[in-house]
Short mmCIF file of C-alpha atoms in Angstrom, two decimals:
data_model
loop_
_atom_site.label_atom_id
_atom_site.label_comp_id
_atom_site.label_asym_id
_atom_site.label_seq_id
_atom_site.Cartn_x
_atom_site.Cartn_y
_atom_site.Cartn_z
CA UNK L 15 -23.75 -84.47 -10.75
CA UNK L 16 -26.26 -87.02 -9.83
CA UNK L 17 -29.98 -85.96 -9.51
CA UNK L 18 -31.41 -85.32 -6.10
CA UNK L 19 -33.63 -88.15 -4.65
CA UNK L 20 -36.75 -85.91 -5.05
CA UNK L 21 -37.14 -82.90 -7.39
CA UNK L 22 -37.54 -79.36 -6.29
CA UNK L 23 -40.60 -77.34 -6.26
CA UNK L 24 -39.94 -74.42 -8.65
CA UNK L 25 -39.34 -71.78 -5.88
CA UNK L 26 -37.24 -72.74 -2.82
CA UNK L 27 -39.60 -72.13 0.01
CA UNK L 28 -37.57 -73.82 2.62
CA UNK L 29 -34.09 -72.17 1.81
CA UNK L 30 -32.70 -69.09 3.65
CA UNK L 31 -32.10 -66.53 1.04
CA UNK L 32 -30.05 -64.09 3.05
CA UNK L 33 -27.24 -65.79 4.71
CA UNK L 34 -24.19 -64.77 6.87
CA UNK L 35 -21.99 -67.86 6.10
CA UNK L 36 -20.41 -68.58 2.63
CA UNK L 37 -22.97 -69.44 0.13
CA UNK L 38 -23.12 -73.12 -0.72
CA UNK L 39 -22.80 -72.46 -4.45
CA UNK L 40 -22.43 -76.30 -5.32
CA UNK L 41 -25.44 -77.11 -3.19
CA UNK L 42 -27.57 -74.64 -4.96
CA UNK L 43 -26.59 -75.97 -8.37
CA UNK L 44 -27.34 -79.49 -7.16
CA UNK L 45 -30.67 -78.44 -5.77
CA UNK L 46 -31.66 -76.98 -9.14
CA UNK L 47 -31.25 -80.20 -11.08
CA UNK L 48 -34.58 -81.21 -12.75
CA UNK L 49 -35.30 -84.07 -15.15
CA UNK L 50 -37.15 -81.56 -17.49
CA UNK L 51 -34.35 -79.10 -17.36
CA UNK L 52 -32.04 -79.09 -20.12
CA UNK L 53 -30.31 -75.77 -19.54
CA UNK L 54 -29.02 -74.71 -16.10
CA UNK L 55 -27.54 -71.25 -15.61
CA UNK L 56 -25.62 -70.09 -12.38
CA UNK L 57 -24.57 -66.66 -11.69
CA UNK L 58 -22.17 -65.76 -8.97
CA UNK L 59 -21.60 -62.13 -8.19
CA UNK L 60 -18.19 -62.00 -6.48
CA UNK L 61 -16.03 -59.54 -4.71
CA UNK L 62 -13.50 -57.73 -6.99
CA UNK L 63 -10.21 -56.49 -5.82
CA UNK L 64 -10.74 -53.08 -7.38
CA UNK L 65 -13.31 -50.53 -7.84
CA UNK L 66 -12.84 -47.09 -9.77
CA UNK L 67 -9.03 -47.51 -9.60
CA UNK L 68 -8.95 -48.16 -5.73
CA UNK L 69 -7.84 -51.39 -4.38
CA UNK L 70 -10.64 -53.24 -2.49
CA UNK L 71 -9.54 -55.24 0.68
CA UNK L 72 -13.05 -56.34 1.60
CA UNK L 73 -16.75 -55.69 1.42
CA UNK L 74 -19.43 -55.52 4.02
CA UNK L 75 -23.21 -56.05 3.01
CA UNK L 76 -26.19 -55.08 5.04
CA UNK L 77 -29.81 -56.01 4.56
CA UNK L 78 -33.23 -55.12 5.88
CA UNK L 79 -33.50 -59.06 6.17
CA UNK L 80 -37.24 -60.04 6.35
CA UNK L 81 -37.94 -57.44 3.54
CA UNK L 82 -35.10 -58.44 1.43
CA UNK L 83 -36.05 -62.16 1.68
CA UNK L 84 -39.58 -61.45 0.78
CA UNK L 85 -38.60 -59.37 -2.16
CA UNK L 86 -36.07 -62.12 -3.52
CA UNK L 87 -38.91 -64.55 -3.17
CA UNK L 88 -41.26 -62.38 -5.09
CA UNK L 89 -38.78 -61.53 -7.80
CA UNK L 90 -37.88 -65.23 -8.17
CA UNK L 91 -41.62 -66.16 -8.30
CA UNK L 92 -42.04 -63.63 -10.99
CA UNK L 93 -39.33 -65.14 -13.21
CA UNK L 94 -40.70 -68.73 -12.72
CA UNK L 95 -44.07 -67.53 -13.98
CA UNK L 96 -42.77 -65.43 -16.74
CA UNK L 97 -40.49 -68.03 -18.35
CA UNK L 98 -41.99 -71.21 -17.02
CA UNK L 99 -38.90 -72.35 -15.09
CA UNK L 100 -38.38 -75.61 -13.68
CA UNK L 101 -36.67 -74.35 -10.79
CA UNK L 102 -35.08 -70.98 -9.67
CA UNK L 103 -33.41 -69.70 -6.54
CA UNK L 104 -31.30 -66.64 -5.53
CA UNK L 105 -29.26 -66.39 -2.20
CA UNK L 106 -27.64 -63.23 -1.09
CA UNK L 107 -24.84 -63.11 1.73
CA UNK L 108 -24.42 -60.44 4.18
CA UNK L 109 -21.72 -59.50 6.55
CA UNK L 110 -17.96 -59.28 5.82
CA UNK L 111 -16.82 -60.71 2.52
CA UNK L 112 -13.29 -61.12 1.21
CA UNK L 113 -12.11 -61.03 -2.42
CA UNK L 114 -13.38 -63.81 -4.68
CA UNK L 115 -16.25 -64.80 -2.42
CA UNK L 116 -19.82 -64.95 -3.70
CA UNK L 117 -22.14 -62.10 -2.42
CA UNK L 118 -25.04 -63.39 -4.51
CA UNK L 119 -25.81 -66.55 -6.40
CA UNK L 120 -28.68 -67.10 -8.85
CA UNK L 121 -29.51 -70.40 -10.29
CA UNK L 122 -32.35 -70.87 -13.08
CA UNK L 123 -33.41 -74.07 -14.87
CA UNK L 124 -35.47 -74.20 -17.96
CA UNK L 125 -35.97 -76.94 -20.90
CA UNK L 126 -33.98 -74.67 -23.00
CA UNK L 127 -30.81 -72.52 -22.47
CA UNK L 128 -32.15 -69.24 -23.84
CA UNK L 129 -34.74 -68.98 -21.10
CA UNK L 130 -32.55 -69.97 -18.44
CA UNK L 131 -29.93 -67.15 -19.44
CA UNK L 132 -32.83 -64.45 -19.75
CA UNK L 133 -34.59 -65.48 -16.54
CA UNK L 134 -31.18 -65.40 -14.72
CA UNK L 135 -30.33 -62.01 -15.83
CA UNK L 136 -33.93 -60.75 -14.85
CA UNK L 137 -33.53 -61.98 -11.30
CA UNK L 138 -30.07 -60.60 -10.65
CA UNK L 139 -30.95 -57.20 -12.19
CA UNK L 140 -34.18 -56.87 -10.13
CA UNK L 141 -32.51 -58.07 -7.03
CA UNK L 142 -29.64 -55.79 -7.43
CA UNK L 143 -31.77 -52.71 -8.02
CA UNK L 144 -34.76 -53.28 -5.86
CA UNK L 145 -34.03 -55.50 -2.84
CA UNK L 146 -33.04 -53.59 0.35
CA UNK L 147 -29.35 -54.66 0.53
CA UNK L 148 -26.50 -52.46 0.73
CA UNK L 149 -22.79 -52.90 0.14
CA UNK L 150 -19.96 -50.91 1.66
CA UNK L 151 -16.53 -51.15 0.12
CA UNK L 152 -13.25 -50.90 2.17
CA UNK L 153 -10.17 -49.81 0.53
CA UNK L 154 -6.51 -50.40 1.10
CA UNK L 155 -6.01 -46.83 1.93
CA UNK L 156 -8.45 -47.12 5.03
CA UNK L 157 -11.44 -45.40 3.43
CA UNK L 158 -14.73 -46.94 2.60
CA UNK L 159 -17.78 -46.28 0.49
CA UNK L 160 -21.44 -47.11 0.60
CA UNK L 161 -22.61 -48.39 -2.81
CA UNK L 162 -25.51 -46.22 -3.86
CA UNK L 163 -24.09 -43.22 -1.96
CA UNK L 164 -24.06 -40.15 -4.02
CA UNK L 165 -20.95 -38.48 -2.43
CA UNK L 166 -22.94 -35.28 -2.41
CA UNK L 167 -24.20 -35.33 1.33
CA UNK F 1 -44.29 -43.78 14.91
CA UNK F 2 -41.12 -45.79 14.73
CA UNK F 3 -38.64 -45.05 11.98
CA UNK F 4 -35.80 -47.29 11.02
CA UNK F 5 -32.83 -46.42 8.77
CA UNK F 6 -30.25 -48.52 7.05
CA UNK F 7 -26.80 -48.29 5.65
CA UNK F 8 -25.21 -45.04 5.02
CA UNK F 9 -28.26 -43.35 6.75
CA UNK F 10 -27.00 -44.70 10.19
CA UNK F 11 -23.95 -42.35 9.76
CA UNK F 12 -26.65 -39.33 10.14
CA UNK F 13 -29.36 -40.86 12.38
CA UNK F 14 -29.95 -43.37 15.06
CA UNK F 15 -30.78 -46.74 13.54
CA UNK F 16 -34.22 -46.70 15.24
CA UNK F 17 -35.95 -43.56 16.30
CA UNK F 18 -39.50 -42.85 17.78
CA UNK F 19 -40.84 -39.66 16.15
CA UNK F 20 -44.12 -37.88 16.81
CA UNK F 21 -46.43 -37.35 13.87
CA UNK F 22 -46.74 -33.56 14.41
CA UNK F 23 -46.54 -31.95 10.86
CA UNK F 24 -45.95 -35.35 9.28
CA UNK F 25 -48.95 -36.32 7.19
CA UNK F 26 -47.65 -38.62 4.71
CA UNK F 27 -44.38 -40.25 3.47
CA UNK F 28 -42.91 -37.16 1.74
CA UNK F 29 -43.40 -35.19 4.91
CA UNK F 30 -41.34 -37.60 6.80
CA UNK F 31 -38.50 -37.19 4.27
CA UNK F 32 -38.62 -33.41 4.75
CA UNK F 33 -38.67 -33.73 8.50
CA UNK F 34 -35.45 -36.11 8.60
CA UNK F 35 -33.64 -33.63 6.10
CA UNK F 36 -34.39 -30.68 8.59
CA UNK F 37 -33.14 -32.91 11.41
CA UNK F 38 -29.89 -33.53 9.57
CA UNK F 39 -29.38 -31.31 6.41
CA UNK F 40 -26.04 -33.44 5.62
CA UNK F 41 -28.41 -36.48 4.97
CA UNK F 42 -30.69 -34.59 2.52
CA UNK F 43 -29.14 -35.60 -0.77
CA UNK F 44 -29.14 -39.32 0.29
CA UNK F 45 -32.70 -39.01 1.62
CA UNK F 46 -34.04 -37.57 -1.79
CA UNK F 47 -33.06 -40.92 -3.33
CA UNK F 48 -34.51 -43.18 -0.65
CA UNK F 49 -37.76 -45.07 -0.75
CA UNK F 50 -40.05 -45.58 1.98
CA UNK F 51 -41.48 -48.83 3.15
CA UNK F 52 -44.26 -49.60 5.63
CA UNK F 53 -44.70 -53.18 6.85
CA UNK F 54 -42.07 -54.25 4.21
CA UNK F 55 -44.01 -52.76 1.37
CA UNK F 56 -42.89 -49.73 -0.46
CA UNK F 57 -45.23 -46.89 -0.42
CA UNK F 58 -45.65 -43.70 -2.40
CA UNK F 59 -44.92 -40.12 -1.12
CA UNK F 60 -48.60 -39.52 -0.57
CA UNK F 61 -49.01 -42.56 1.69
CA UNK F 62 -50.74 -41.41 4.87
CA UNK F 63 -48.74 -42.28 7.98
CA UNK F 64 -50.16 -43.70 11.05
CA UNK F 65 -48.88 -43.38 14.62
CA UNK F 66 -48.46 -46.97 14.86
CA UNK F 67 -46.70 -47.46 11.80
CA UNK F 68 -43.14 -48.98 11.56
CA UNK F 69 -41.39 -47.13 8.85
CA UNK F 70 -38.42 -48.02 7.03
CA UNK F 71 -36.24 -45.41 5.05
CA UNK F 72 -34.70 -47.40 2.35
CA UNK F 73 -31.53 -46.07 0.67
CA UNK F 74 -30.82 -46.95 -3.07
CA UNK F 75 -30.09 -50.84 -3.31
CA UNK F 76 -26.56 -51.89 -3.89
CA UNK F 77 -26.66 -55.58 -3.51
CA UNK F 78 -25.00 -58.13 -5.75
CA UNK B 23 -15.94 -70.45 -2.26
CA UNK B 24 -12.31 -69.50 -1.46
CA UNK B 25 -9.97 -68.39 -4.12
CA UNK B 26 -7.48 -70.73 -5.56
CA UNK B 27 -3.93 -70.32 -4.35
CA UNK B 28 -2.88 -69.27 -7.95
CA UNK B 29 -5.05 -67.56 -10.29
CA UNK B 30 -5.82 -69.24 -13.73
CA UNK B 31 -4.57 -68.19 -17.09
CA UNK B 32 -7.56 -67.01 -19.09
CA UNK B 33 -7.93 -70.23 -21.12
CA UNK B 34 -7.46 -73.61 -19.52
CA UNK B 35 -4.58 -75.10 -21.25
CA UNK B 36 -4.06 -77.88 -19.02
CA UNK B 37 -7.56 -79.16 -18.88
CA UNK B 38 -9.04 -82.20 -20.73
CA UNK B 39 -12.00 -80.51 -22.59
CA UNK B 40 -13.53 -83.75 -23.71
CA UNK B 41 -14.14 -86.24 -20.90
CA UNK B 42 -15.76 -89.61 -20.30
CA UNK B 43 -16.24 -89.28 -16.53
CA UNK B 44 -18.82 -86.97 -14.97
CA UNK B 45 -17.85 -83.33 -15.42
CA UNK B 46 -16.60 -81.78 -12.27
CA UNK B 47 -18.85 -78.78 -12.31
CA UNK B 48 -17.82 -77.48 -8.94
CA UNK B 49 -14.15 -77.83 -9.68
CA UNK B 50 -14.69 -75.70 -12.83
CA UNK B 51 -16.44 -72.98 -11.09
CA UNK B 52 -13.69 -73.00 -8.41
CA UNK B 53 -11.04 -72.92 -11.21
CA UNK B 54 -12.77 -69.85 -12.78
CA UNK B 55 -12.45 -67.52 -9.64
CA UNK B 56 -10.42 -64.55 -10.37
CA UNK B 57 -9.85 -61.41 -8.12
CA UNK B 58 -10.69 -59.09 -10.97
CA UNK B 59 -13.88 -61.03 -11.93
CA UNK B 60 -17.10 -59.56 -10.49
CA UNK B 61 -19.59 -61.74 -12.41
CA UNK B 62 -19.01 -65.50 -13.10
CA UNK B 63 -21.68 -67.51 -15.20
CA UNK B 64 -21.74 -71.07 -15.42
CA UNK B 65 -23.93 -73.05 -18.02
CA UNK B 66 -24.68 -76.73 -17.56
CA UNK B 67 -26.42 -78.33 -20.50
CA UNK B 68 -28.15 -81.38 -18.82
CA UNK B 69 -29.83 -84.39 -20.17
CA UNK B 70 -33.51 -84.02 -20.33
CA UNK B 71 -36.10 -86.92 -19.65
CA UNK B 72 -38.07 -85.95 -22.82
CA UNK B 73 -37.71 -84.87 -26.27
CA UNK B 74 -40.52 -84.23 -28.85
CA UNK B 75 -43.13 -86.19 -26.85
CA UNK B 76 -40.85 -89.11 -26.38
CA UNK B 77 -39.37 -90.19 -22.89
CA UNK B 78 -35.78 -90.38 -22.95
CA UNK B 79 -34.01 -92.94 -21.02
CA UNK B 80 -30.30 -91.94 -21.51
CA UNK B 81 -28.07 -90.41 -24.08
CA UNK B 82 -24.76 -91.23 -25.69
CA UNK B 83 -22.25 -88.65 -27.11
CA UNK B 84 -19.47 -89.34 -29.48
CA UNK B 85 -16.92 -86.84 -30.59
CA UNK B 86 -13.97 -86.61 -33.02
CA UNK B 87 -12.00 -86.04 -29.87
CA UNK B 88 -8.68 -84.32 -30.87
CA UNK B 89 -10.77 -81.95 -33.53
CA UNK B 90 -13.46 -81.20 -30.85
CA UNK B 91 -10.95 -80.32 -28.12
CA UNK B 92 -9.12 -78.14 -30.63
CA UNK B 93 -12.30 -76.23 -31.79
CA UNK B 94 -13.57 -75.74 -28.12
CA UNK B 95 -10.12 -74.34 -27.30
CA UNK B 96 -10.45 -71.90 -30.21
CA UNK B 97 -13.89 -70.90 -29.58
CA UNK B 98 -13.10 -70.30 -25.86
CA UNK B 99 -10.03 -68.26 -26.84
CA UNK B 100 -12.11 -66.25 -29.29
CA UNK B 101 -14.60 -65.46 -26.62
CA UNK B 102 -11.78 -64.33 -24.25
CA UNK B 103 -10.42 -61.84 -26.75
CA UNK B 104 -13.84 -60.59 -27.79
CA UNK B 105 -14.99 -59.68 -24.37
CA UNK B 106 -11.46 -59.49 -22.37
CA UNK B 107 -12.66 -62.29 -20.08
CA UNK B 108 -10.48 -63.13 -16.96
CA UNK B 109 -11.22 -66.83 -17.41
CA UNK B 110 -13.40 -69.17 -19.69
CA UNK B 111 -13.57 -72.91 -19.96
CA UNK B 112 -15.72 -75.38 -21.86
CA UNK B 113 -15.76 -79.16 -21.01
CA UNK B 114 -17.94 -81.55 -22.95
CA UNK B 115 -18.72 -85.18 -21.72
CA UNK B 116 -19.04 -88.03 -24.12
CA UNK B 117 -20.14 -91.68 -23.70
CA UNK B 118 -23.39 -92.74 -21.88
CA UNK B 119 -25.06 -90.13 -19.86
CA UNK B 120 -28.05 -90.50 -17.53
CA UNK B 121 -30.99 -87.91 -16.93
CA UNK B 122 -29.86 -84.71 -15.06
CA UNK B 123 -26.14 -85.34 -15.82
CA UNK B 124 -24.10 -82.66 -17.55
CA UNK B 125 -23.11 -83.10 -21.07
CA UNK B 126 -21.30 -79.69 -21.23
CA UNK B 127 -20.37 -77.01 -18.87
CA UNK B 128 -19.21 -73.49 -19.83
CA UNK B 129 -17.84 -71.18 -17.21
CA UNK B 130 -17.01 -67.39 -18.05
CA UNK B 131 -15.60 -64.73 -15.74
CA UNK B 132 -15.53 -61.06 -16.43
CA UNK B 133 -15.34 -57.77 -14.15
CA UNK B 134 -19.06 -57.28 -15.18
CA UNK B 135 -21.92 -59.68 -15.44
CA UNK B 136 -23.35 -58.55 -18.74
CA UNK B 137 -20.14 -59.63 -20.52
CA UNK B 138 -20.00 -63.05 -18.58
CA UNK B 139 -23.62 -63.77 -19.72
CA UNK B 140 -22.84 -62.87 -23.35
CA UNK B 141 -19.50 -64.65 -23.68
CA UNK B 142 -20.99 -67.76 -22.01
CA UNK B 143 -23.87 -67.91 -24.54
CA UNK B 144 -21.52 -67.29 -27.58
CA UNK B 145 -19.27 -70.16 -26.40
CA UNK B 146 -22.26 -72.66 -25.90
CA UNK B 147 -23.81 -71.61 -29.15
CA UNK B 148 -20.60 -72.06 -31.13
CA UNK B 149 -19.65 -75.38 -29.40
CA UNK B 150 -23.17 -76.92 -30.15
CA UNK B 151 -23.29 -75.82 -33.82
CA UNK B 152 -19.59 -76.20 -34.85
CA UNK B 153 -17.70 -78.71 -32.83
CA UNK B 154 -17.69 -82.48 -34.06
CA UNK B 155 -19.79 -83.88 -31.32
CA UNK B 156 -22.94 -85.78 -31.81
CA UNK B 157 -25.68 -86.91 -29.44
CA UNK B 158 -27.77 -89.98 -29.81
CA UNK B 159 -30.96 -90.17 -27.85
CA UNK B 160 -32.58 -93.43 -26.43
CA UNK B 161 -36.16 -93.75 -25.80
CA UNK B 162 -38.14 -95.81 -23.58
CA UNK B 163 -39.74 -97.62 -26.57
CA UNK B 164 -36.41 -98.99 -27.39
CA UNK B 165 -35.88 -96.75 -30.23
CA UNK B 166 -33.01 -94.11 -30.58
CA UNK B 167 -32.20 -91.12 -32.74
CA UNK B 168 -29.10 -89.21 -33.73
CA UNK B 169 -29.25 -85.65 -33.13
CA UNK B 170 -28.86 -83.77 -36.42
CA UNK B 171 -30.05 -86.58 -38.49
CA UNK B 172 -32.83 -85.59 -40.97
CA UNK B 173 -35.28 -88.59 -40.67
CA UNK B 174 -35.06 -88.50 -44.55
CA UNK B 175 -32.33 -90.99 -45.39
CA UNK Z 27 -6.84 -91.93 -49.07
CA UNK Z 28 -8.19 -92.73 -45.73
CA UNK Z 29 -11.71 -91.87 -44.99
CA UNK Z 30 -13.31 -91.69 -41.42
CA UNK Z 31 -16.89 -91.30 -40.68
CA UNK Z 32 -18.80 -90.53 -37.56
CA UNK Z 33 -22.07 -90.82 -35.58
CA UNK Z 34 -24.89 -91.97 -37.84
CA UNK Z 35 -22.69 -92.35 -40.89
CA UNK Z 36 -21.36 -95.52 -39.09
CA UNK Z 37 -24.80 -97.00 -39.87
CA UNK Z 38 -24.03 -96.69 -43.53
CA UNK Z 39 -20.25 -97.07 -43.77
CA UNK Z 40 -17.24 -98.51 -42.22
CA UNK Z 41 -15.71 -96.22 -39.53
CA UNK Z 42 -12.48 -96.10 -41.35
CA UNK Z 43 -12.15 -96.82 -45.07
CA UNK Z 44 -9.41 -96.67 -47.68
CA UNK Z 45 -10.55 -95.41 -50.85
CA UNK Z 46 -8.73 -95.00 -54.20
CA UNK Z 47 -8.90 -91.50 -55.68
CA UNK Z 48 -9.95 -92.53 -59.06
CA UNK Z 49 -12.60 -89.94 -60.16
CA UNK Z 50 -12.23 -88.07 -56.78
CA UNK Z 51 -10.41 -84.68 -57.40
CA UNK Z 52 -11.93 -82.78 -54.75
CA UNK Z 53 -14.11 -82.88 -51.40
CA UNK Z 54 -17.40 -82.51 -53.42
CA UNK Z 55 -16.47 -85.57 -55.53
CA UNK Z 56 -15.78 -87.69 -52.40
CA UNK Z 57 -19.48 -86.91 -51.10
CA UNK Z 58 -20.91 -87.82 -54.55
CA UNK Z 59 -18.81 -91.07 -54.44
CA UNK Z 60 -20.05 -92.06 -50.87
CA UNK Z 61 -23.58 -91.28 -51.97
CA UNK Z 62 -23.06 -93.73 -54.85
CA UNK Z 63 -21.76 -96.37 -52.58
CA UNK Z 64 -24.79 -96.05 -50.26
CA UNK Z 65 -27.68 -94.07 -51.64
CA UNK Z 66 -29.42 -94.40 -48.30
CA UNK Z 67 -26.70 -92.05 -46.86
CA UNK Z 68 -27.23 -89.36 -49.44
CA UNK Z 69 -29.36 -87.06 -47.42
CA UNK Z 70 -27.14 -87.04 -44.37
CA UNK Z 71 -23.95 -86.61 -46.61
CA UNK Z 72 -25.34 -83.41 -48.28
CA UNK Z 73 -25.57 -81.94 -44.78
CA UNK Z 74 -22.05 -83.04 -43.79
CA UNK Z 75 -18.81 -80.88 -43.81
CA UNK Z 76 -15.48 -82.33 -44.77
CA UNK Z 77 -12.25 -81.95 -42.61
CA UNK Z 78 -8.62 -82.73 -43.56
CA UNK Z 79 -6.13 -82.69 -40.68
CA UNK Z 80 -8.87 -81.54 -38.24
CA UNK Z 81 -9.62 -78.44 -40.51
CA UNK Z 82 -12.72 -77.98 -42.41
CA UNK Z 83 -12.18 -77.60 -46.05
CA UNK Z 84 -14.44 -76.31 -48.90
CA UNK Z 85 -15.98 -78.58 -51.56
CA UNK Z 86 -13.37 -77.44 -54.16
CA UNK Z 87 -10.56 -78.49 -51.91
CA UNK Z 88 -8.18 -80.81 -53.92
CA UNK Z 89 -7.81 -84.08 -52.13
CA UNK Z 90 -4.43 -85.94 -51.82
CA UNK Z 91 -3.70 -89.66 -51.80
CA UNK Z 92 -2.04 -89.22 -48.43
CA UNK Z 93 -4.74 -87.17 -46.89
CA UNK Z 94 -6.86 -88.54 -43.91
CA UNK Z 95 -10.34 -87.17 -44.48
CA UNK Z 96 -13.08 -86.93 -41.95
CA UNK Z 97 -16.81 -86.73 -42.84
CA UNK Z 98 -18.42 -84.56 -40.17
CA UNK Z 99 -22.22 -84.81 -39.72
CA UNK Z 100 -24.10 -81.82 -38.40
CA UNK Z 101 -23.00 -81.12 -35.01
CA UNK Z 102 -25.43 -82.05 -32.10
CA UNK Z 103 -23.36 -81.48 -28.98
CA UNK Z 104 -24.49 -79.76 -25.89
#
């Protein structure tokens, strides 16, 4: 890949962080290039065809969009400060997703790879556990299940 | 006050409700009230967080008539 | 991203693992998609513009190509077996590289993200330390330096 | 035997050399011999590994007249 003409601010202020169209994974990777960054890590969370012995046909994600965007921005900013990243971005998709499509992508860039891996895991762990985003799995047998539901209601 | 629910809570409540504040002093009271309105939702409600103006608040947060309150089920993004 | 028409064998037997042209980072990511893989991690080791206070203009990589390819294949295979990966690939570039270009890319795919991160780090750590590949840094002041040289010869 | 060197070792030796095996029983002996041929390379040579047929061998590996031997400097890929 060739470098962008101008290099990014560490945090992606102008990006939509919750999107309904397929995530432009390569575009995010391209954006994250930085002349000081020796190690870039990209995580893509993708739709699996199985969950707990059931065959998954597709997923649907819902979000409280403005709050989710704000939290993703804050979590990304916290990682940039904690590890001194050159760039970091996290984009989550909502709506209907098919098998193998990316639900969430995190890219982190640091001078050294160890920090890029750590910061990347920090961002995805926090986004998954804290941001107001919900997954609903649809199975081949016609049933569906909300992630995070406790089956006890 | 305006109350918004998300995800599986929409199986139990309207997505957006206007509730009067009688007997609802704080965020915990609101969860109790919603559980009374639909006992089937109680188990999920116990695990929800409450946000006011897109900020999470604790159970003792005093609710205001003009607040817009979001009931946030456990996250399952990613 | 959309899934490939046919899904890969875990190890990329038909890929050239040492290349002289820019690494097709997006193509590798595309290749690694797998319907059982919930977490895909991609590492890109890129050319930095600085090293130990010196400004780097470009790098040159040299390899003992057949041995390096064989070792990368063995290391990748070891990771696939250790973590039960759905797919894994590592490609290293040689020749002249400019700032921000990828020198090495590692992609790992597992059902869960933790294993994808771990296996990815395992592969890059071993490839960097064990494979017969050497880096030469060229500086703005006209000097150059072989990585791994001890400055004491 | 045929000896191949790589990377910074090419500053000290020809990339490919044919050496006779006199006094060179094993891999360690070859490193000593190369250090004698060019003492400036000694520090690097001490940190090199030796491969025969693309497999690393230990210092006591017995070298054969027909072997092609690679002197592998410390890796610095990635």
